[in-house]
Every structure is written in C-alpha cells, then in structure tokens.
mmCIF file of C-alpha atoms in Angstrom:
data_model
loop_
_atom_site.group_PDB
_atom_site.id
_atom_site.type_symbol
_atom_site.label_atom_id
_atom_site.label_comp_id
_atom_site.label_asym_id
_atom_site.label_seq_id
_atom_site.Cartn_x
_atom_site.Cartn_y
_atom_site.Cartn_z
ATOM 1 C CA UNK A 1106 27.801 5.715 24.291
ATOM 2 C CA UNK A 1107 28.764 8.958 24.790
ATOM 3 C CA UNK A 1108 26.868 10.921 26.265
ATOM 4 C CA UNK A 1109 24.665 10.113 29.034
ATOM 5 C CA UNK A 1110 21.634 8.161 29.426
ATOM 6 C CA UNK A 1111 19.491 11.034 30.705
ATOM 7 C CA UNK A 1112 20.747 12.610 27.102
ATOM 8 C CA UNK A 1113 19.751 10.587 25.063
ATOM 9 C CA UNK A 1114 16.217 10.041 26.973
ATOM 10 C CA UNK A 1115 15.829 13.705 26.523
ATOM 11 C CA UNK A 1116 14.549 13.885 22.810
ATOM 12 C CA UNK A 1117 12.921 10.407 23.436
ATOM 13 C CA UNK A 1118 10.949 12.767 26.056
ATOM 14 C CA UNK A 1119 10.556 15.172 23.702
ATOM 15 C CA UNK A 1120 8.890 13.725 21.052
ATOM 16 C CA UNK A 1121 6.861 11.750 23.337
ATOM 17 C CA UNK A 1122 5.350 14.934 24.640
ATOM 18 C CA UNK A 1123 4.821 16.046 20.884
ATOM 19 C CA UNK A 1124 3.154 13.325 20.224
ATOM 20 C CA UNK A 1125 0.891 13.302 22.917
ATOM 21 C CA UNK A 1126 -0.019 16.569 22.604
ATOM 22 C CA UNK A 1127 -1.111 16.322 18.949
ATOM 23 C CA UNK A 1128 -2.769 13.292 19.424
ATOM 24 C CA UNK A 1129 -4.882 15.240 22.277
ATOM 25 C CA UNK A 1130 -5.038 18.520 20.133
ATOM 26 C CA UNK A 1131 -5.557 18.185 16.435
ATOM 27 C CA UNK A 1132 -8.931 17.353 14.554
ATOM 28 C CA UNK A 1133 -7.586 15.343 11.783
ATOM 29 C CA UNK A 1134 -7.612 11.373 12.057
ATOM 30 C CA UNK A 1135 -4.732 11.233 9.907
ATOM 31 C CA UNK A 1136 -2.569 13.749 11.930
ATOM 32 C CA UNK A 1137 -3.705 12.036 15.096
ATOM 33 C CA UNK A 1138 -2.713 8.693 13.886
ATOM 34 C CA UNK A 1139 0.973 10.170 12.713
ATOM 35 C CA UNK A 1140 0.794 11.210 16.280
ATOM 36 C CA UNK A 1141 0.284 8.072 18.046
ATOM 37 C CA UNK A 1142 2.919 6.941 16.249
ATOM 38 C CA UNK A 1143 5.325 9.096 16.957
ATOM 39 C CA UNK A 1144 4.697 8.061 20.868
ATOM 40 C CA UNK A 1145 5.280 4.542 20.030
ATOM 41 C CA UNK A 1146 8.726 5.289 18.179
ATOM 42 C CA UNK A 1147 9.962 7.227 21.236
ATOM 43 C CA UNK A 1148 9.350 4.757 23.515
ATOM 44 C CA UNK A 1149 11.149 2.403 21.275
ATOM 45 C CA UNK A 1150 13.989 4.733 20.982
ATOM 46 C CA UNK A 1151 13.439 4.821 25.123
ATOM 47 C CA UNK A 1152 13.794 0.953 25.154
ATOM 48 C CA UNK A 1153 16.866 0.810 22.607
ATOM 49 C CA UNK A 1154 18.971 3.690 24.567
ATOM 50 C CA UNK A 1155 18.188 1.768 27.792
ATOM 51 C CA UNK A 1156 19.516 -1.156 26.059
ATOM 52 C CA UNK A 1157 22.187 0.352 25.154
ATOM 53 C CA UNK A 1158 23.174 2.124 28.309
ATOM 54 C CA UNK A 1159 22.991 -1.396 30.390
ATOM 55 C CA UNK A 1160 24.735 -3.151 27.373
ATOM 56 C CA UNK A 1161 22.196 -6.240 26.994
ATOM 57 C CA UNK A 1162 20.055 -7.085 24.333
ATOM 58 C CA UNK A 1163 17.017 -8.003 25.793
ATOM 59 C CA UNK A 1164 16.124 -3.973 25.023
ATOM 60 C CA UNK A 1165 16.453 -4.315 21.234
ATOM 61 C CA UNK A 1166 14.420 -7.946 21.438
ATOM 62 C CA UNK A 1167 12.008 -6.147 22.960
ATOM 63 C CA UNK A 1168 12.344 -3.180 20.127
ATOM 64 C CA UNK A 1169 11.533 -5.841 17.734
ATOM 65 C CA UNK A 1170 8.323 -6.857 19.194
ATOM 66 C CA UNK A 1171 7.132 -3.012 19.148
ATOM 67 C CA UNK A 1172 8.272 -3.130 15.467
ATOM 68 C CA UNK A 1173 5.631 -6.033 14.789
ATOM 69 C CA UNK A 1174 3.000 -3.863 17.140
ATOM 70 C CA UNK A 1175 3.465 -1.051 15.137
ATOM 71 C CA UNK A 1176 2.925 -2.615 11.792
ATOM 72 C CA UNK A 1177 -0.119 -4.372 12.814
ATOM 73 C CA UNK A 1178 -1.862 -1.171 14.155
ATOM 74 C CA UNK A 1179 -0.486 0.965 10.941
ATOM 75 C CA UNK A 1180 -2.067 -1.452 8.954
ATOM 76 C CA UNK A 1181 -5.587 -2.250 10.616
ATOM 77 C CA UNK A 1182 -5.517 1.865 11.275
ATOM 78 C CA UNK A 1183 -5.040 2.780 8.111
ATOM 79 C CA UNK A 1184 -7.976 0.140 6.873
ATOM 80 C CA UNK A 1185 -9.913 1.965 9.051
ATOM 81 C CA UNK A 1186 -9.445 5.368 8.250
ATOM 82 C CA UNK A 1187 -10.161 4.614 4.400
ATOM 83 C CA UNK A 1188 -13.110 2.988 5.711
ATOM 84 C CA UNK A 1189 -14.046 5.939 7.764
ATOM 85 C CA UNK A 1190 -13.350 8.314 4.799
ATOM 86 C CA UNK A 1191 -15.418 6.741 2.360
ATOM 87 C CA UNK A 1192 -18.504 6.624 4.880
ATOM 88 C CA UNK A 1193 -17.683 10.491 5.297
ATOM 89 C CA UNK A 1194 -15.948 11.973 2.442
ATOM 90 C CA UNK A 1195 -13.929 13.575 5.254
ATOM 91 C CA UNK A 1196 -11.232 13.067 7.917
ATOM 92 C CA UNK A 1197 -11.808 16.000 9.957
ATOM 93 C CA UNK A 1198 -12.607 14.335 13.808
ATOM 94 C CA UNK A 1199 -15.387 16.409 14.268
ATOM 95 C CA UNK A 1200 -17.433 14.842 11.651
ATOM 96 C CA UNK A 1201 -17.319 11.565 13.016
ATOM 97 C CA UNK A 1202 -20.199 12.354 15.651
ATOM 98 C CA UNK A 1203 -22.081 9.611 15.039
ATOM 99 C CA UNK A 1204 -21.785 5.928 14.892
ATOM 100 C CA UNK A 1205 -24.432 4.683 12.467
ATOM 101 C CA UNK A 1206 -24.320 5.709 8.425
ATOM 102 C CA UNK B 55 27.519 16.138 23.682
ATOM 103 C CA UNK B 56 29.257 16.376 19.961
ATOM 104 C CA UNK B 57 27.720 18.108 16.914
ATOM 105 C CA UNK B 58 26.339 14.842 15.410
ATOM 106 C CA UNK B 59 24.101 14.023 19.047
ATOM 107 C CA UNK B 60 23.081 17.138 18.695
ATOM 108 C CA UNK B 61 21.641 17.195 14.835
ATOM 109 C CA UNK B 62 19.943 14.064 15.654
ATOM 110 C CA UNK B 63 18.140 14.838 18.635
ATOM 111 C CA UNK B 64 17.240 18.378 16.606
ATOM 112 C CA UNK B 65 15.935 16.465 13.166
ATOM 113 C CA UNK B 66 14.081 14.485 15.627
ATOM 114 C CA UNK B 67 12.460 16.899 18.092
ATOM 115 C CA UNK B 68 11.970 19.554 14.887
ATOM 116 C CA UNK B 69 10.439 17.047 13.186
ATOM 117 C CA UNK B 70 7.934 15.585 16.036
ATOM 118 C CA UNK B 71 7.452 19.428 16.256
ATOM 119 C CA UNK B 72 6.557 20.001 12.777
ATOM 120 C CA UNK B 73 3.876 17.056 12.779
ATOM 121 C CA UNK B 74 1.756 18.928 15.104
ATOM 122 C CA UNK B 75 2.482 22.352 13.987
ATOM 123 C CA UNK B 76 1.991 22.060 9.689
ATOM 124 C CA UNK B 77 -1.296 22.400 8.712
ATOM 125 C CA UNK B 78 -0.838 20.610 5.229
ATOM 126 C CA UNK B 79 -0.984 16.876 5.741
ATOM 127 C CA UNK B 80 1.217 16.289 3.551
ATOM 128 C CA UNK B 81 3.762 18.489 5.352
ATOM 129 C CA UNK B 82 3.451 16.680 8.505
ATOM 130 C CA UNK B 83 4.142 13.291 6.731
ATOM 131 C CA UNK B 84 6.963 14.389 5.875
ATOM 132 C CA UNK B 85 7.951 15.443 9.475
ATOM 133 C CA UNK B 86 7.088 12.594 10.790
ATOM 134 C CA UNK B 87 10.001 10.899 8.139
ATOM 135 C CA UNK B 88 11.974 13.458 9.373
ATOM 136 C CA UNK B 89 11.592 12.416 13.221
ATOM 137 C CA UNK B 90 11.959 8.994 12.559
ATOM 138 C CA UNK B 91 15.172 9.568 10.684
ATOM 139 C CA UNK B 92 16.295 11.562 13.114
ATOM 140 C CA UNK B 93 16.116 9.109 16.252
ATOM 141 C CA UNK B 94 16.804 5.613 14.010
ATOM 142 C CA UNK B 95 20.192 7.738 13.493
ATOM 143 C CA UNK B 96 20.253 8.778 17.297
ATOM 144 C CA UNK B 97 19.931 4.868 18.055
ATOM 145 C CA UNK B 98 23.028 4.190 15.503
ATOM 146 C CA UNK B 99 24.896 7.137 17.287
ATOM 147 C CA UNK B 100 24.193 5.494 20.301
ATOM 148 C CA UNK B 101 25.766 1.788 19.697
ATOM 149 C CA UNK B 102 22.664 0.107 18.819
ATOM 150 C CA UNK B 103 23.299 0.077 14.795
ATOM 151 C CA UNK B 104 20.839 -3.156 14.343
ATOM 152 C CA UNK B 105 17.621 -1.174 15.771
ATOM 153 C CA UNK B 106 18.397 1.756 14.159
ATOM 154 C CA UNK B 107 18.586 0.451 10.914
ATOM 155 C CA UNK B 108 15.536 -1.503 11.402
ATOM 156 C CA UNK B 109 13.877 1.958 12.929
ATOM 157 C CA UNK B 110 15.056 3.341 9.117
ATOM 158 C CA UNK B 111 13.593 0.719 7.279
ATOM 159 C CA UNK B 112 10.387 -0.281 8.844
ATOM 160 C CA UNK B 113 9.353 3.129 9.753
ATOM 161 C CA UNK B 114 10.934 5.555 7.014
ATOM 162 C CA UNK B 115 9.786 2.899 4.607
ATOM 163 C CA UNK B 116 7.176 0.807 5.027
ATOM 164 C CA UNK B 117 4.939 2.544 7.678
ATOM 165 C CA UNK B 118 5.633 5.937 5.516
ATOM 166 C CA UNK B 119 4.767 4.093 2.498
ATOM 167 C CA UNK B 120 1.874 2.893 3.906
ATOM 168 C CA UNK B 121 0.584 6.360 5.246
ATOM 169 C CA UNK B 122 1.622 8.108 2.394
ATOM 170 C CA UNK B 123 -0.785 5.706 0.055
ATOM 171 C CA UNK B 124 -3.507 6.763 2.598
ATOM 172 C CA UNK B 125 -2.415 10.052 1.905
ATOM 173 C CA UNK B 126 -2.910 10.060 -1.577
ATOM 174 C CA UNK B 127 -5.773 8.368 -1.507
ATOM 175 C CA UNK B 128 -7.790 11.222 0.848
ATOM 176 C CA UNK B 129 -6.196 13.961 -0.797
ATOM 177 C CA UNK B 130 -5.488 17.110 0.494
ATOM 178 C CA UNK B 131 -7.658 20.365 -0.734
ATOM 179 C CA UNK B 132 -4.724 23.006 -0.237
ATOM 180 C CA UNK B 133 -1.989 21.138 -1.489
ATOM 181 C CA UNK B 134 -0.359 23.432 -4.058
ATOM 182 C CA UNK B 135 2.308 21.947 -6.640
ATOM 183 C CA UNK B 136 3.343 25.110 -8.006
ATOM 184 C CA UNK B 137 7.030 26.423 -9.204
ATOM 185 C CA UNK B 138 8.103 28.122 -6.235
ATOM 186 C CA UNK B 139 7.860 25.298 -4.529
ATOM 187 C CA UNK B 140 9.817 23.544 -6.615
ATOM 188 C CA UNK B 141 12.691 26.156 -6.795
ATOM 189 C CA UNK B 142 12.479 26.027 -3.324
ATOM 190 C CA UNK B 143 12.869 22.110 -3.278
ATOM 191 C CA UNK B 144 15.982 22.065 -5.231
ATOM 192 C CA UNK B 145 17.002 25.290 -3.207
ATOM 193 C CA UNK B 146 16.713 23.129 -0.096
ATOM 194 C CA UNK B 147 18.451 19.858 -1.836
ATOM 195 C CA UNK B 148 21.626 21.951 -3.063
ATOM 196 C CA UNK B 149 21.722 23.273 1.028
ATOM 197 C CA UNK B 150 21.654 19.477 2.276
ATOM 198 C CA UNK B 151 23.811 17.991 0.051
ATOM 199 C CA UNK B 152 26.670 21.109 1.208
ATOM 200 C CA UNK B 153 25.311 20.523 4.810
ATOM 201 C CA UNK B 154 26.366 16.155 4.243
ATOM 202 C CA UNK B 155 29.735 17.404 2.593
ATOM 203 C CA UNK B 156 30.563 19.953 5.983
ATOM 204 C CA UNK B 157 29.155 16.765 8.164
ATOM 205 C CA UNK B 158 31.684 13.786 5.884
ATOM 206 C CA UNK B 159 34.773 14.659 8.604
ATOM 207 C CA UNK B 160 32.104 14.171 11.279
ATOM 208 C CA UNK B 161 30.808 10.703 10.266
ATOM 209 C CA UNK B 162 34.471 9.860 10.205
ATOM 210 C CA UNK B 163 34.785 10.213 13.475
ATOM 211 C CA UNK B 164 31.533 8.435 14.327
ATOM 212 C CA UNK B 165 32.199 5.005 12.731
ATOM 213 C CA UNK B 166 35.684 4.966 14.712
ATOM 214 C CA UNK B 167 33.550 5.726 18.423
ATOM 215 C CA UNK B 168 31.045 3.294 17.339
ATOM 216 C CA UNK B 169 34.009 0.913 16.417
ATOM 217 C CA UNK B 170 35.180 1.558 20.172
ATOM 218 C CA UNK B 171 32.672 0.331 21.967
ATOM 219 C CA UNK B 172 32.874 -3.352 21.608
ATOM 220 C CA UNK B 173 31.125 -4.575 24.596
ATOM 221 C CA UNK B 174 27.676 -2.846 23.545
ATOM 222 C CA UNK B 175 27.808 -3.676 19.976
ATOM 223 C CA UNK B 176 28.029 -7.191 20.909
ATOM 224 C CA UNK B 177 25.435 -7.214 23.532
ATOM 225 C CA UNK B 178 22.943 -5.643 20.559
ATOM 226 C CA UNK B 179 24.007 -7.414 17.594
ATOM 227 C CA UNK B 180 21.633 -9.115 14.874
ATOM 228 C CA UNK B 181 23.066 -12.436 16.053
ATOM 229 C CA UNK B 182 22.535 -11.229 20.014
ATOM 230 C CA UNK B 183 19.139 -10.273 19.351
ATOM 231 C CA UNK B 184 18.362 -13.467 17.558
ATOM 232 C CA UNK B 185 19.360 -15.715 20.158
ATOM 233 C CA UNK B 186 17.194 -13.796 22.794
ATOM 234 C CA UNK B 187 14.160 -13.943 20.497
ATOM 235 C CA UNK B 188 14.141 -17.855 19.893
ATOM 236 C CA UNK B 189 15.420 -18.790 23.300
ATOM 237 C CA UNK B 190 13.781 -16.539 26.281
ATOM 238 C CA UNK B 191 11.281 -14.714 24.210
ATOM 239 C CA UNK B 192 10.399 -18.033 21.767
ATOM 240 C CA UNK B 193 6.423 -17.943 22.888
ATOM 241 C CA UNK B 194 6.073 -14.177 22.569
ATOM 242 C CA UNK B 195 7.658 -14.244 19.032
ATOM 243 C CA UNK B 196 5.366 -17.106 18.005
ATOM 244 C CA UNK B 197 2.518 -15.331 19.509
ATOM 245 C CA UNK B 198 3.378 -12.105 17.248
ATOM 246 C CA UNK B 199 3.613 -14.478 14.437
ATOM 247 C CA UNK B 200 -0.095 -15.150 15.218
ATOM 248 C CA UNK B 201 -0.960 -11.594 15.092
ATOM 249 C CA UNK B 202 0.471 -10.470 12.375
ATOM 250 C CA UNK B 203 -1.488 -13.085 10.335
ATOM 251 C CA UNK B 204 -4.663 -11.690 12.265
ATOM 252 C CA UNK B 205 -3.933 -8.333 11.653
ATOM 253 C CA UNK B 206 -3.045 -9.121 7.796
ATOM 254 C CA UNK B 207 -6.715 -10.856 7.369
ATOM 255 C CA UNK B 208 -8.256 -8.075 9.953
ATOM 256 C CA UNK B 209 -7.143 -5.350 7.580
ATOM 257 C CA UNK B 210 -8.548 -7.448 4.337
ATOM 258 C CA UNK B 211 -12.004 -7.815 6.158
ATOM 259 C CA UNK B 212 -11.912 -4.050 7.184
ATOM 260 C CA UNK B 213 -10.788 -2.483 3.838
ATOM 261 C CA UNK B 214 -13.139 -4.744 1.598
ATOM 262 C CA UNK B 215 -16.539 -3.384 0.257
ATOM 263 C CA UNK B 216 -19.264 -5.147 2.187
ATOM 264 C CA UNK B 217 -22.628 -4.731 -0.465
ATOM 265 C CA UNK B 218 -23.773 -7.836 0.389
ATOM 266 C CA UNK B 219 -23.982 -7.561 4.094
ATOM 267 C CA UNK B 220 -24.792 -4.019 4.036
ATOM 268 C CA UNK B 221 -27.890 -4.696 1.720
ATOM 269 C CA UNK B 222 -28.668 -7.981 4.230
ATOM 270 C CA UNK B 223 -28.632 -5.189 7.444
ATOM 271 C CA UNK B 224 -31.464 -3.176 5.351
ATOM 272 C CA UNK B 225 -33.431 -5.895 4.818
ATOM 273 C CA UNK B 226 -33.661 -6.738 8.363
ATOM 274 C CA UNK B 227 -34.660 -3.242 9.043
#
C-alpha cells in the first residue's frame, strides 16, 4: 500500500455520499436501487482497504459475505421491481402511492 | 499518490457521480459499471488482488447483467440509438484504447509494487481467505448458504404470475 489509509477511504467516502444522496433524491426505483448499491460496494471497498492497511484477512472474509448480501438483494430487488412495473406500467417513485392494485 | 491511485479513485467517484447526475437510465448503468470498475481496480492497486477481482466479476458482471436485463425489460422512452452516437462511441473507443497504450509503462510499474508487498498479499490471498471462512467464520458461511437458497426460491415466488391466487383474493371479496 502506498498511499495512506485515509486515501484510499477517501473515494470509498465519496461514493458513499453519492450514493446516499441519489438514493434520497431521485424518483426512479431503478436509479435508486443502482444507488443503494453503490453504498454497499463502498463499504466493501471500506472493509477491503482496512484489510489491507492492517494486513489480515478477516477484512476480505468479511468482503465475501457482503458479496453473497449483495446478490441476494439484487436478485429479490430486481423480482420486485418487474413485479412493481407490471402492476404500474411505470417506475417513476411517485406512482407507487398506493399499496393495493 | 501516483497517476494510477489517482485514475481509479476518479473512474470511481466520476462514475458514482454520473449515476445520480444522467437522466437516461441507461446512462447511469453504465456509470455505475464504471464505479465499480473503478474501485475493484482501486482494491487491486491497493494489495488486495483476490477482492478486487471478485468486486470485477460479481459486480461488473453478474449484478450488471442482472440490472441491465431489468433494464431492457422496462425500457427507456428517450433512449435514442442514432449515428452520432455511434460515431461518438467509436470516437470514445479509439481515445481509450490510446489512453491504455500511454497507461502500459504505468501498469508496469504496478505489478512490480504489488509484487513488493509480500506480507499483505499473503494475509489476503484466496487460500488466506479460505481458511478464515471454513474455520472462524464456518457458521456464518453455512448460514449464507441458507440464504442464498431462500433468496433463489424468494425471487421465483416473487417474479412468477400469481392468476390463481389473485382470482382466489377476488372471490373472497
């Protein structure tokens, strides 16, 4: 490693922040999904860099759990958006006011 | 900080940037690749060549994959396929490829620092990891065995039609 920890946590931060601010912000479900997972693959790159920096693997173990996290919730989300689409032909957020069809 | 740290950390932030700020969906997809390339190379900058490879594969490929079939499958209404975009895709091609070929000396000199640091690449090996997963993390693993298996079925129960039960629910009303 190079450069410093702090560094490399720096555009881990930054896409966090991205992230979180789309996923706050925007009125499509697909953008705000992209979103949530950008959050989750900075924090990963957060866990891997720490790993890194303290030179155990216990880090990158860890990094493969989120892995497994983050195909599970791709893959139910995604079910759920189709789902969600073909109840309302759209996937703007603000057409999804009401629960029942 | 050399000149590869920083085209990492700027493919990633740019791209994480782009996401939010494109207003085709499409566009932001391909962000989002962008991003992820960007920081699965950070991580292989970094020492940790396993993750990052895995960060390549699982997100640039199958999550992308997976989002892109959603994607396609929603459409987008102001997508526009036309020839200036495509003269502008091969326009942006012929500047990456000269853009790899001014980066080749760089790259070099990467594989040589990553070669250097023997201690870390050790400590976050394949074989490292391994070893932590089925000794001290052996019930966590087995539990995310579990759910991927629920989540598989979950996602076949979510994305299937439902007539039957739907007709059932109207009945009952």
């Amino acid at each position: 490693m190079q450069e410093t920890l702090i560094q490399y946590l720096v555009p881990c931060a930054a896409v966090f922040a991205a992230g979180l601010a789309g996923a706050l912000c925007k009125r499509n479900v697909l953008v705000v999904f992209m979103c949530i997972e950008l959050m989750l693959c900075s924090s990963l790159a957060a866990f891997v860099m720490f790993s890194v920096a303290y030179a155990d693997s216990v880090g990158a173990a860890f990094a493969l759990f989120v892995f497994a996290i983050a195909a599970c919730e791709v893959a139910v989300g995604l079910a759920l958006v189709v789902q969600l689409f073909k109840l309302k032909s759209t996937v703007a957020l603000d057409r999804y006011n009401s629960l029942g069809d | 900080m050399s000149v590869l740290f920083c085209l990492f950390s700027a493919c990633a932030v740019c791209g994480a940037l782009g996401v939010i700020l494109v207003k085709n969906y499409f566009n932001s997809l391909m962000c989002m690749l962008l991003c992820t390339l960007g920081l699965g190379c950070l991580m292989i900058y970094a020492g940790a060549a396993f993750a990052g490879i895995l960060m390549i594969m699982i997100y640039a490929g199958a999550i992308m994959v997976l989002f892109m079939f959603v994607v396609m499958l929603v459409g987008d209404d102001n997508s526009n396929a036309c020839l200036r975009c495509r003269i502008k895709l091969i326009v942006m091609w012929a500047l990456m490829m000269l853009f790899a070929m001014l980066l080749a000396p760089e790259c070099a000199e990467l594989k040589a620092s990553v070669a250097a640091q023997e201690s870390v690449a050790a400590a976050l090996s394949a074989k490292s990891c391994g070893v932590e997963l089925f000794s001290r993390f052996l019930l966590p693993f087995q539990i995310t065995g579990a759910l991927l298996l629920a989540a598989m079925v979950g996602v076949i129960v979510v994305a299937q039609d439902k007539p039957r039960a739907r007709k059932y629910k109207r009945d009952m009303i």
